[in-house]
C-alpha cells in the first residue's frame, strides 16, 4: 500500500531554468496539496487540486509557479525561470474527501 | 499567511521523561492535527482531533483539542530516543465540511538524551 510518492527527491537547477516536481497521490485519494518548507520553518500551503481542477491557489506566487493534476498521471508543480529564493523543500500531500492529509518525503530543490 | 505559534521552540529531555507542547492560533479551527517530521523526510500524521474538548491517544501520545478551538496540546509519556524529531501542529478550517488547506505551526524540536 504505497504512500504519497514524490520525485525527484533532489533537484538541482541553475537560475533561469525550469523545475518540474511530480507527485503521485495514495491510491484512492482524489485531493492533492502542495506545500513549501524553508529550513527551520513550518510548511506553507501553496495550492490544492482535485482531478483536473485547481480548488485553492491562494498560496501560490502569482508569477512563474503553476500546478496541475491531470485526469491521468501525477500532479505536477512547475516553476519557471527559477531564482535562488525558490530553493526549498516542496512537499505534496493527498487525502480522500474530508480525511487528514498524508505527506510524501518531498523534493529538495537547490538553485545554483 | 497565518502561522500557528508552538511552544516550546525546542526542548532537551532525558529518556523516560514526559513531554508537553502546545499550539495556539488567533483564529478558530475545526480540525487539529499533529505531525512528526524526521530529517530528510515528510511529516507523518500522529493524531487527528475533530471536536472541541476532544482528548485522543495514540500509544504514548495524547492530544487535546482546546475548548476555545484556538489551541491544542500534545503530550508524550515516557520518552524514548526515537521520539527525537520536529513536531508540528496543523489546523484546518472549513465551513462546508469539505477538504481545504492546512495551516502549520512553527514546530517544536525534541531532543532526547539517554
Short mmCIF file of N, CA and C in Angstrom, two decimals, chain A:
data_model
loop_
_atom_site.label_atom_id
_atom_site.label_comp_id
_atom_site.label_asym_id
_atom_site.label_seq_id
_atom_site.Cartn_x
_atom_site.Cartn_y
_atom_site.Cartn_z
N UNK A 1 0.85 -1.18 0.00
CA UNK A 1 0.00 0.00 0.00
C UNK A 1 0.89 1.24 0.00
N UNK A 2 1.26 1.69 -1.21
CA UNK A 2 2.24 2.75 -1.34
C UNK A 2 1.69 4.05 -0.80
N UNK A 3 2.59 4.86 -0.19
CA UNK A 3 2.23 6.18 0.28
C UNK A 3 2.30 7.18 -0.86
N UNK A 4 2.34 8.45 -0.49
CA UNK A 4 2.47 9.51 -1.48
C UNK A 4 3.89 9.47 -2.04
N UNK A 5 4.00 9.41 -3.36
CA UNK A 5 5.31 9.30 -3.99
C UNK A 5 5.68 10.61 -4.67
N UNK A 6 6.85 11.12 -4.32
CA UNK A 6 7.32 12.34 -4.96
C UNK A 6 8.64 12.07 -5.67
N UNK A 7 8.82 12.66 -6.82
CA UNK A 7 10.11 12.58 -7.49
C UNK A 7 10.36 13.83 -8.32
N UNK A 8 11.62 14.18 -8.48
CA UNK A 8 12.77 13.53 -7.85
C UNK A 8 12.88 13.90 -6.37
N UNK A 9 13.70 13.21 -5.61
CA UNK A 9 13.90 13.57 -4.21
C UNK A 9 14.78 14.81 -4.09
N UNK A 10 15.73 14.93 -5.01
CA UNK A 10 16.61 16.09 -5.03
C UNK A 10 16.67 16.60 -6.47
N UNK A 11 16.64 17.92 -6.61
CA UNK A 11 16.68 18.52 -7.94
C UNK A 11 17.56 19.76 -7.87
N UNK A 12 18.52 19.81 -8.77
CA UNK A 12 19.41 20.97 -8.84
C UNK A 12 19.18 21.68 -10.17
N UNK A 13 18.96 22.98 -10.11
CA UNK A 13 18.74 23.76 -11.31
C UNK A 13 19.60 25.03 -11.24
N UNK A 14 19.94 25.55 -12.41
CA UNK A 14 20.62 26.84 -12.48
C UNK A 14 19.57 27.94 -12.62
N UNK A 15 19.91 29.12 -12.19
CA UNK A 15 18.99 30.25 -12.29
C UNK A 15 18.50 30.39 -13.74
N UNK A 16 17.19 30.58 -13.88
CA UNK A 16 16.61 30.75 -15.20
C UNK A 16 16.06 29.47 -15.81
N UNK A 17 16.42 28.31 -15.26
CA UNK A 17 15.90 27.05 -15.79
C UNK A 17 14.51 26.78 -15.23
N UNK A 18 13.91 25.70 -15.70
CA UNK A 18 12.59 25.28 -15.22
C UNK A 18 12.74 24.08 -14.29
N UNK A 19 11.91 24.03 -13.27
CA UNK A 19 11.88 22.87 -12.37
C UNK A 19 10.49 22.24 -12.43
N UNK A 20 10.47 20.90 -12.56
CA UNK A 20 9.21 20.16 -12.57
C UNK A 20 9.23 19.14 -11.45
N UNK A 21 8.27 19.23 -10.55
CA UNK A 21 8.19 18.34 -9.41
C UNK A 21 6.94 17.49 -9.57
N UNK A 22 7.07 16.19 -9.34
CA UNK A 22 5.96 15.28 -9.55
C UNK A 22 5.46 14.67 -8.25
N UNK A 23 4.18 14.39 -8.22
CA UNK A 23 3.56 13.80 -7.03
C UNK A 23 2.49 12.82 -7.45
N UNK A 24 2.62 11.57 -7.00
CA UNK A 24 1.58 10.57 -7.21
C UNK A 24 0.88 10.35 -5.88
N UNK A 25 -0.42 10.66 -5.79
CA UNK A 25 -1.12 10.52 -4.51
C UNK A 25 -1.31 9.06 -4.12
N UNK A 26 -1.69 8.85 -2.88
CA UNK A 26 -2.02 7.50 -2.43
C UNK A 26 -3.22 6.99 -3.22
N UNK A 27 -3.29 5.69 -3.37
CA UNK A 27 -4.39 5.08 -4.12
C UNK A 27 -5.72 5.45 -3.47
N UNK A 28 -6.65 5.90 -4.28
CA UNK A 28 -7.96 6.25 -3.76
C UNK A 28 -8.08 7.68 -3.29
N UNK A 29 -6.97 8.43 -3.29
CA UNK A 29 -7.01 9.83 -2.87
C UNK A 29 -7.20 10.72 -4.09
N UNK A 30 -8.23 11.58 -4.01
CA UNK A 30 -8.51 12.44 -5.16
C UNK A 30 -8.14 13.91 -4.90
N UNK A 31 -7.63 14.19 -3.70
CA UNK A 31 -7.26 15.56 -3.35
C UNK A 31 -5.75 15.64 -3.19
N UNK A 32 -5.13 16.62 -3.81
CA UNK A 32 -3.68 16.81 -3.74
C UNK A 32 -3.36 18.23 -3.30
N UNK A 33 -2.36 18.36 -2.45
CA UNK A 33 -1.95 19.66 -1.91
C UNK A 33 -0.44 19.79 -2.06
N UNK A 34 0.02 20.99 -2.32
CA UNK A 34 1.46 21.27 -2.36
C UNK A 34 1.80 22.29 -1.28
N UNK A 35 2.92 22.03 -0.59
CA UNK A 35 3.41 22.92 0.46
C UNK A 35 4.90 23.18 0.23
N UNK A 36 5.37 24.31 0.74
CA UNK A 36 6.80 24.63 0.66
C UNK A 36 7.35 24.78 2.08
N UNK A 37 8.56 24.29 2.29
CA UNK A 37 9.19 24.40 3.60
C UNK A 37 10.60 24.95 3.47
N UNK A 38 10.85 26.06 4.13
CA UNK A 38 12.20 26.60 4.23
C UNK A 38 12.88 26.02 5.46
N UNK A 39 14.21 26.00 5.52
CA UNK A 39 14.91 25.43 6.68
C UNK A 39 14.45 26.05 7.98
N UNK A 40 14.26 25.21 8.98
CA UNK A 40 13.87 25.63 10.34
C UNK A 40 12.49 26.28 10.39
N UNK A 41 11.66 26.05 9.39
CA UNK A 41 10.31 26.62 9.41
C UNK A 41 9.25 25.54 9.20
N UNK A 42 8.01 25.90 9.45
CA UNK A 42 6.90 25.00 9.17
C UNK A 42 6.55 25.02 7.70
N UNK A 43 5.63 24.15 7.33
CA UNK A 43 5.20 24.06 5.94
C UNK A 43 4.20 25.18 5.63
N UNK A 44 4.32 25.75 4.43
CA UNK A 44 3.42 26.81 4.00
C UNK A 44 2.62 26.30 2.79
N UNK A 45 1.31 26.45 2.87
CA UNK A 45 0.41 25.98 1.82
C UNK A 45 0.65 26.75 0.52
N UNK A 46 0.61 26.01 -0.59
CA UNK A 46 0.72 26.65 -1.90
C UNK A 46 -0.57 26.50 -2.71
N UNK A 47 -0.98 25.23 -2.94
CA UNK A 47 -2.11 25.01 -3.84
C UNK A 47 -2.78 23.70 -3.50
N UNK A 48 -4.11 23.66 -3.79
CA UNK A 48 -4.93 22.48 -3.54
C UNK A 48 -5.65 22.14 -4.84
N UNK A 49 -5.54 20.89 -5.26
CA UNK A 49 -6.13 20.47 -6.54
C UNK A 49 -6.94 19.18 -6.37
N UNK A 50 -7.99 19.07 -7.17
CA UNK A 50 -8.64 17.79 -7.40
C UNK A 50 -8.42 17.48 -8.88
N UNK A 51 -8.80 16.30 -9.29
CA UNK A 51 -8.55 15.89 -10.67
C UNK A 51 -9.01 16.98 -11.65
N UNK A 52 -8.07 17.49 -12.42
CA UNK A 52 -8.31 18.46 -13.49
C UNK A 52 -8.80 19.82 -13.00
N UNK A 53 -8.82 20.05 -11.70
CA UNK A 53 -9.30 21.34 -11.18
C UNK A 53 -8.38 21.89 -10.11
N UNK A 54 -8.15 23.19 -10.16
CA UNK A 54 -7.48 23.89 -9.07
C UNK A 54 -8.56 24.44 -8.15
N UNK A 55 -8.53 24.01 -6.87
CA UNK A 55 -9.57 24.41 -5.93
C UNK A 55 -9.16 25.68 -5.17
N UNK A 56 -7.90 25.73 -4.76
CA UNK A 56 -7.42 26.88 -3.96
C UNK A 56 -5.96 27.09 -4.30
N UNK A 57 -5.63 28.23 -4.87
CA UNK A 57 -4.22 28.53 -5.18
C UNK A 57 -3.78 29.79 -4.46
N UNK A 58 -4.39 30.04 -3.31
CA UNK A 58 -4.12 31.28 -2.59
C UNK A 58 -2.68 31.39 -2.08
N UNK A 59 -1.95 30.28 -1.99
CA UNK A 59 -0.57 30.32 -1.51
C UNK A 59 0.47 30.31 -2.62
N UNK A 60 0.02 30.30 -3.85
CA UNK A 60 0.95 30.24 -4.99
C UNK A 60 1.43 31.64 -5.36
N UNK A 61 2.74 31.81 -5.57
CA UNK A 61 3.20 33.08 -6.12
C UNK A 61 2.49 33.34 -7.46
N UNK A 62 2.24 34.61 -7.76
CA UNK A 62 1.44 34.96 -8.93
C UNK A 62 2.17 34.67 -10.24
N UNK A 63 3.47 34.71 -10.20
CA UNK A 63 4.24 34.51 -11.43
C UNK A 63 5.15 33.30 -11.29
N UNK A 64 5.45 32.67 -12.38
CA UNK A 64 6.43 31.58 -12.55
C UNK A 64 5.98 30.23 -12.00
N UNK A 65 5.01 30.20 -11.11
CA UNK A 65 4.57 28.94 -10.49
C UNK A 65 3.24 28.50 -11.09
N UNK A 66 3.13 27.20 -11.36
CA UNK A 66 1.86 26.65 -11.81
C UNK A 66 1.75 25.21 -11.34
N UNK A 67 0.53 24.72 -11.25
CA UNK A 67 0.31 23.34 -10.80
C UNK A 67 -0.83 22.75 -11.60
N UNK A 68 -0.75 21.44 -11.78
CA UNK A 68 -1.83 20.73 -12.46
C UNK A 68 -1.97 19.33 -11.86
N UNK A 69 -3.16 18.77 -12.02
CA UNK A 69 -3.42 17.40 -11.59
C UNK A 69 -4.32 16.81 -12.69
N UNK A 70 -3.69 16.26 -13.73
CA UNK A 70 -4.47 15.82 -14.88
C UNK A 70 -5.29 14.57 -14.57
N UNK A 71 -6.19 14.26 -15.48
CA UNK A 71 -7.06 13.10 -15.32
C UNK A 71 -6.22 11.82 -15.18
N UNK A 72 -5.17 11.72 -15.95
CA UNK A 72 -4.27 10.58 -15.87
C UNK A 72 -2.87 11.08 -15.49
N UNK A 73 -2.21 10.38 -14.60
CA UNK A 73 -0.84 10.74 -14.27
C UNK A 73 -0.71 11.55 -13.00
N UNK A 74 0.53 11.88 -12.64
CA UNK A 74 0.78 12.55 -11.38
C UNK A 74 0.43 14.03 -11.42
N UNK A 75 0.38 14.62 -10.24
CA UNK A 75 0.27 16.07 -10.14
C UNK A 75 1.67 16.66 -10.40
N UNK A 76 1.72 17.81 -11.06
CA UNK A 76 2.98 18.46 -11.38
C UNK A 76 2.98 19.88 -10.80
N UNK A 77 4.05 20.20 -10.11
CA UNK A 77 4.30 21.60 -9.71
C UNK A 77 5.44 22.09 -10.59
N UNK A 78 5.19 23.18 -11.29
CA UNK A 78 6.15 23.68 -12.26
C UNK A 78 6.61 25.08 -11.85
N UNK A 79 7.92 25.26 -11.84
CA UNK A 79 8.48 26.57 -11.52
C UNK A 79 9.33 27.00 -12.70
N UNK A 80 8.93 28.08 -13.33
CA UNK A 80 9.67 28.58 -14.49
C UNK A 80 10.69 29.63 -14.05
N UNK A 81 11.78 29.70 -14.81
CA UNK A 81 12.81 30.73 -14.59
C UNK A 81 13.18 30.82 -13.12
N UNK A 82 13.65 29.73 -12.57
CA UNK A 82 13.91 29.64 -11.13
C UNK A 82 14.94 30.69 -10.70
N UNK A 83 14.76 31.13 -9.44
CA UNK A 83 15.68 32.07 -8.80
C UNK A 83 16.16 31.45 -7.50
N UNK A 84 17.23 32.04 -6.92
CA UNK A 84 17.81 31.45 -5.71
C UNK A 84 16.77 31.30 -4.60
N UNK A 85 15.85 32.23 -4.50
CA UNK A 85 14.84 32.19 -3.45
C UNK A 85 13.85 31.04 -3.57
N UNK A 86 13.87 30.33 -4.69
CA UNK A 86 12.99 29.17 -4.85
C UNK A 86 13.55 27.93 -4.17
N UNK A 87 14.80 27.99 -3.72
CA UNK A 87 15.42 26.85 -3.02
C UNK A 87 14.62 26.54 -1.77
N UNK A 88 14.16 25.31 -1.66
CA UNK A 88 13.32 24.90 -0.53
C UNK A 88 13.01 23.43 -0.70
N UNK A 89 12.33 22.88 0.32
CA UNK A 89 11.76 21.54 0.20
C UNK A 89 10.29 21.70 -0.16
N UNK A 90 9.86 20.98 -1.18
CA UNK A 90 8.46 21.05 -1.64
C UNK A 90 7.80 19.71 -1.32
N UNK A 91 6.71 19.79 -0.56
CA UNK A 91 6.02 18.59 -0.14
C UNK A 91 4.64 18.52 -0.79
N UNK A 92 4.28 17.31 -1.14
CA UNK A 92 2.95 17.03 -1.66
C UNK A 92 2.22 16.19 -0.61
N UNK A 93 0.93 16.43 -0.47
CA UNK A 93 0.08 15.63 0.40
C UNK A 93 -1.16 15.22 -0.37
N UNK A 94 -1.76 14.12 0.05
CA UNK A 94 -3.01 13.71 -0.56
C UNK A 94 -3.98 13.24 0.51
N UNK A 95 -5.26 13.25 0.17
CA UNK A 95 -6.27 12.77 1.10
C UNK A 95 -7.51 12.36 0.32
N UNK A 96 -8.31 11.46 0.94
CA UNK A 96 -9.66 11.28 0.42
C UNK A 96 -10.49 12.48 0.90
N UNK A 97 -11.70 12.61 0.42
CA UNK A 97 -12.54 13.74 0.81
C UNK A 97 -12.79 13.74 2.31
N UNK A 98 -12.50 14.86 2.96
CA UNK A 98 -12.81 15.03 4.38
C UNK A 98 -11.90 14.30 5.35
N UNK A 99 -10.81 13.75 4.88
CA UNK A 99 -9.90 12.99 5.73
C UNK A 99 -8.55 13.71 5.87
N UNK A 100 -7.75 13.35 6.89
CA UNK A 100 -6.46 14.02 7.07
C UNK A 100 -5.52 13.81 5.89
N UNK A 101 -4.62 14.76 5.72
CA UNK A 101 -3.65 14.70 4.63
C UNK A 101 -2.43 13.87 5.03
N UNK A 102 -1.96 13.07 4.07
CA UNK A 102 -0.74 12.29 4.25
C UNK A 102 0.31 12.82 3.28
N UNK A 103 1.53 12.94 3.77
CA UNK A 103 2.59 13.61 3.03
C UNK A 103 3.59 12.65 2.40
N UNK A 104 4.17 13.09 1.28
CA UNK A 104 5.31 12.43 0.70
C UNK A 104 6.59 12.90 1.38
N UNK A 105 7.73 12.37 0.92
CA UNK A 105 9.01 12.72 1.52
C UNK A 105 9.65 13.96 0.89
N UNK A 106 8.98 14.58 -0.04
CA UNK A 106 9.40 15.88 -0.54
C UNK A 106 10.43 15.84 -1.65
N UNK A 107 10.55 16.97 -2.33
CA UNK A 107 11.61 17.22 -3.30
C UNK A 107 12.42 18.41 -2.79
N UNK A 108 13.73 18.19 -2.64
CA UNK A 108 14.60 19.28 -2.21
C UNK A 108 15.17 19.96 -3.44
N UNK A 109 14.77 21.20 -3.65
CA UNK A 109 15.17 21.96 -4.82
C UNK A 109 16.31 22.90 -4.45
N UNK A 110 17.40 22.80 -5.18
CA UNK A 110 18.55 23.69 -4.96
C UNK A 110 18.80 24.47 -6.23
N UNK A 111 18.99 25.76 -6.10
CA UNK A 111 19.24 26.63 -7.25
C UNK A 111 20.67 27.14 -7.19
N UNK A 112 21.41 26.87 -8.26
CA UNK A 112 22.81 27.31 -8.30
C UNK A 112 22.93 28.74 -8.81
#
